Amino acid sequence: WDVSSKHIKGRKRAIGVTISKRVQNIVAASFINLNANTYYDFKLTIDLLFLAKGTAGIAFRVQDQFNYYAFIIDKVSGYKAIGKMTNGEFTILKKISDGGILLNDWHEVIITVTTGNIKVYMYDKEIASKATSEKTIEVTDFTYVKGGVSVFINGVNVLLGNAHRRQDTGRIT
């Protein structure tokens, strides 16, 4: 993971991975924690730019590397999904097979988590109409009630920008 301050498609600064190998049969080959805090309910907004095919996403309510929820974008298999890692076993809770993501376009991802309700909203920021590219995935699951937030990659070059989180009900430090 590295911070880039060169001009990247309209951004002055981004963090990401520009060299990555795909590891078979795992969700995440590399994680970066967005901070050391633990959250109950929150709204997270983050921009993603995929530079190549691969898998990346946002893990939330992270307990450890073997227990968390994840929003996954898989450009190799062509889908977006919300899933759950439980004791190292990954289960997809809901999936949209739509091609995954357009390469070399910034996309905004908004994740809202309230108790057991998880909603992910994503759209291509470089298409004039949000309605043309927007996707929403919603699931309900009560396995994890609190945890951290991380970004992960597997075999993809991806950049992150404009990450911010609004805390709705509380933070544990």
Tab-separated table of C-alpha atoms in Angstrom:
chain	number	residue	atom	x	y	z
A	1	TRP	CA	0.000	0.000	0.000
A	2	ASP	CA	1.296	3.442	-0.885
A	3	VAL	CA	0.175	7.075	-1.001
A	4	SER	CA	0.356	8.725	-4.397
A	5	SER	CA	0.363	12.492	-4.748
A	6	LYS	CA	0.544	12.610	-8.525
A	7	HIS	CA	-2.503	13.640	-10.539
A	8	ILE	CA	-4.784	10.582	-10.819
A	9	LYS	CA	-7.919	11.181	-12.875
A	10	GLY	CA	-8.787	14.476	-11.215
A	11	ARG	CA	-7.441	13.596	-7.742
A	12	LYS	CA	-4.488	15.247	-6.086
A	13	ARG	CA	-3.886	12.329	-3.745
A	14	ALA	CA	-4.908	8.683	-3.385
A	15	ILE	CA	-3.842	5.598	-1.489
A	16	GLY	CA	-3.631	2.200	-3.092
A	17	VAL	CA	-1.808	-0.747	-4.528
A	18	THR	CA	-0.365	-0.569	-8.009
A	19	ILE	CA	1.266	-4.023	-8.049
A	20	SER	CA	-0.634	-7.042	-6.764
A	21	LYS	CA	-0.737	-10.809	-7.350
A	22	ARG	CA	-3.958	-12.804	-7.239
A	23	VAL	CA	-4.087	-15.515	-4.576
A	24	GLN	CA	-6.580	-18.287	-5.348
A	25	ASN	CA	-9.251	-19.484	-2.890
A	26	ILE	CA	-9.099	-16.496	-0.550
A	27	VAL	CA	-11.076	-13.261	-0.435
A	28	ALA	CA	-8.333	-10.835	0.597
A	29	ALA	CA	-4.619	-11.056	-0.145
A	30	SER	CA	-3.882	-7.718	1.535
A	31	PHE	CA	-5.765	-5.549	4.066
A	32	ILE	CA	-5.332	-1.949	5.156
A	33	ASN	CA	-7.188	-0.739	8.252
A	34	LEU	CA	-8.764	2.690	7.789
A	35	ASN	CA	-8.195	3.439	11.475
A	36	ALA	CA	-7.938	1.615	14.784
A	37	ASN	CA	-11.497	2.375	15.945
A	38	THR	CA	-14.402	-0.001	16.455
A	39	TYR	CA	-17.912	1.018	15.349
A	40	TYR	CA	-21.454	-0.132	15.964
A	41	ASP	CA	-23.534	1.690	13.318
A	42	PHE	CA	-22.025	3.964	10.670
A	43	LYS	CA	-22.141	5.397	7.184
A	44	LEU	CA	-18.896	5.048	5.194
A	45	THR	CA	-18.257	6.765	1.861
A	46	ILE	CA	-15.208	5.852	-0.198
A	47	ASP	CA	-14.125	6.259	-3.819
A	48	LEU	CA	-12.506	3.341	-5.674
A	49	LEU	CA	-10.599	3.264	-8.966
A	50	PHE	CA	-9.822	-0.193	-10.380
A	51	LEU	CA	-6.803	-0.084	-12.698
A	52	ALA	CA	-7.008	-3.770	-13.707
A	53	LYS	CA	-9.109	-6.908	-13.269
A	54	GLY	CA	-9.091	-8.506	-9.830
A	55	THR	CA	-10.981	-8.420	-6.542
A	56	ALA	CA	-11.203	-5.629	-3.976
A	57	GLY	CA	-13.641	-4.387	-1.412
A	58	ILE	CA	-14.429	-2.993	1.972
A	59	ALA	CA	-14.492	-5.147	5.098
A	60	PHE	CA	-16.549	-3.834	8.012
A	61	ARG	CA	-17.452	-4.862	11.512
A	62	VAL	CA	-14.075	-6.560	11.345
A	63	GLN	CA	-13.287	-8.717	14.385
A	64	ASP	CA	-10.071	-10.166	12.931
A	65	GLN	CA	-8.876	-11.528	9.571
A	66	PHE	CA	-11.225	-14.491	9.884
A	67	ASN	CA	-14.468	-12.762	10.985
A	68	TYR	CA	-16.104	-9.774	9.230
A	69	TYR	CA	-18.642	-8.581	6.668
A	70	ALA	CA	-17.433	-7.491	3.235
A	71	PHE	CA	-18.622	-5.643	0.179
A	72	ILE	CA	-16.737	-7.302	-2.684
A	73	ILE	CA	-16.209	-6.181	-6.253
A	74	ASP	CA	-14.878	-9.046	-8.375
A	75	LYS	CA	-13.949	-7.886	-11.877
A	76	VAL	CA	-12.587	-11.341	-12.810
A	77	SER	CA	-15.911	-13.136	-12.170
A	78	GLY	CA	-18.020	-10.035	-12.894
A	79	TYR	CA	-20.026	-9.423	-9.735
A	80	LYS	CA	-20.576	-7.278	-6.659
A	81	ALA	CA	-21.650	-8.898	-3.393
A	82	ILE	CA	-22.126	-8.535	0.325
A	83	GLY	CA	-20.660	-11.468	2.183
A	84	LYS	CA	-19.662	-12.692	5.594
A	85	MET	CA	-16.425	-14.303	6.722
A	86	THR	CA	-16.999	-16.590	9.707
A	87	ASN	CA	-14.017	-18.431	11.174
A	88	GLY	CA	-12.247	-18.205	7.798
A	89	GLU	CA	-15.196	-19.502	5.731
A	90	PHE	CA	-16.699	-16.950	3.320
A	91	THR	CA	-20.421	-16.939	2.475
A	92	ILE	CA	-22.056	-14.622	-0.060
A	93	LEU	CA	-25.239	-13.150	1.429
A	94	LYS	CA	-26.358	-11.292	-1.719
A	95	LYS	CA	-24.812	-10.981	-5.176
A	96	ILE	CA	-25.347	-8.932	-8.346
A	97	SER	CA	-23.763	-10.336	-11.515
A	98	ASP	CA	-23.342	-7.180	-13.588
A	99	GLY	CA	-19.716	-7.206	-14.709
A	100	GLY	CA	-18.358	-5.889	-11.395
A	101	ILE	CA	-16.971	-2.433	-12.162
A	102	LEU	CA	-15.754	-0.309	-15.068
A	103	LEU	CA	-11.977	-0.108	-15.134
A	104	ASN	CA	-10.271	3.299	-14.906
A	105	ASP	CA	-13.374	5.150	-13.611
A	106	TRP	CA	-13.813	6.498	-10.084
A	107	HIS	CA	-16.775	4.876	-8.316
A	108	GLU	CA	-18.356	6.048	-5.077
A	109	VAL	CA	-19.327	3.350	-2.566
A	110	ILE	CA	-21.588	4.211	0.365
A	111	ILE	CA	-22.040	1.584	3.073
A	112	THR	CA	-24.680	2.182	5.744
A	113	VAL	CA	-24.890	-0.240	8.662
A	114	THR	CA	-27.633	0.057	11.278
A	115	THR	CA	-27.993	-2.823	13.742
A	116	GLY	CA	-28.298	-5.862	11.435
A	117	ASN	CA	-29.281	-3.904	8.322
A	118	ILE	CA	-26.517	-3.494	5.745
A	119	LYS	CA	-27.013	-1.332	2.655
A	120	VAL	CA	-24.384	-0.730	-0.042
A	121	TYR	CA	-24.941	1.882	-2.726
A	122	MET	CA	-22.436	2.301	-5.573
A	123	TYR	CA	-22.262	4.392	-8.726
A	124	ASP	CA	-19.774	5.466	-11.412
A	125	LYS	CA	-18.740	9.079	-10.679
A	126	GLU	CA	-17.610	9.616	-14.273
A	127	ILE	CA	-21.006	8.932	-15.869
A	128	ALA	CA	-23.218	12.034	-16.000
A	129	SER	CA	-26.350	10.347	-14.643
A	130	LYS	CA	-26.105	8.417	-11.369
A	131	ALA	CA	-29.221	6.452	-12.323
A	132	THR	CA	-27.389	4.892	-15.286
A	133	SER	CA	-24.748	3.189	-13.152
A	134	GLU	CA	-26.151	2.970	-9.623
A	135	LYS	CA	-26.480	-0.359	-7.847
A	136	THR	CA	-27.917	-1.045	-4.389
A	137	ILE	CA	-27.473	-4.237	-2.383
A	138	GLU	CA	-29.213	-4.786	0.963
A	139	VAL	CA	-29.021	-7.638	3.460
A	140	THR	CA	-29.949	-8.275	7.070
A	141	ASP	CA	-27.605	-10.222	9.339
A	142	PHE	CA	-26.952	-9.923	13.082
A	143	THR	CA	-23.748	-11.975	13.422
A	144	TYR	CA	-21.403	-9.031	14.121
A	145	VAL	CA	-22.674	-5.964	16.004
A	146	LYS	CA	-19.442	-3.955	16.089
A	147	GLY	CA	-15.987	-3.934	14.560
A	148	GLY	CA	-13.394	-2.097	12.520
A	149	VAL	CA	-13.287	-1.019	8.881
A	150	SER	CA	-10.656	-2.127	6.334
A	151	VAL	CA	-10.073	-2.135	2.604
A	152	PHE	CA	-8.777	-5.295	0.939
A	153	ILE	CA	-7.426	-6.369	-2.435
A	154	ASN	CA	-6.617	-9.588	-4.227
A	155	GLY	CA	-4.865	-9.488	-7.588
A	156	VAL	CA	-5.909	-5.972	-8.545
A	157	ASN	CA	-4.339	-2.560	-8.804
A	158	VAL	CA	-6.748	-0.211	-7.049
A	159	LEU	CA	-6.697	3.332	-5.677
A	160	LEU	CA	-8.821	4.795	-2.880
A	161	GLY	CA	-9.825	8.397	-2.445
A	162	ASN	CA	-12.124	10.624	-0.371
A	163	ALA	CA	-12.781	8.126	2.424
A	164	HIS	CA	-14.892	9.436	5.265
A	165	ARG	CA	-17.131	7.902	7.870
A	166	ARG	CA	-20.025	9.308	9.812
A	167	GLN	CA	-20.687	7.672	13.129
A	168	ASP	CA	-24.389	7.313	13.865
A	169	THR	CA	-24.625	5.683	17.270
A	170	GLY	CA	-21.257	5.324	18.808
A	171	ARG	CA	-17.679	4.328	18.688
A	172	ILE	CA	-15.668	2.142	20.994
A	173	THR	CA	-11.990	2.940	21.248
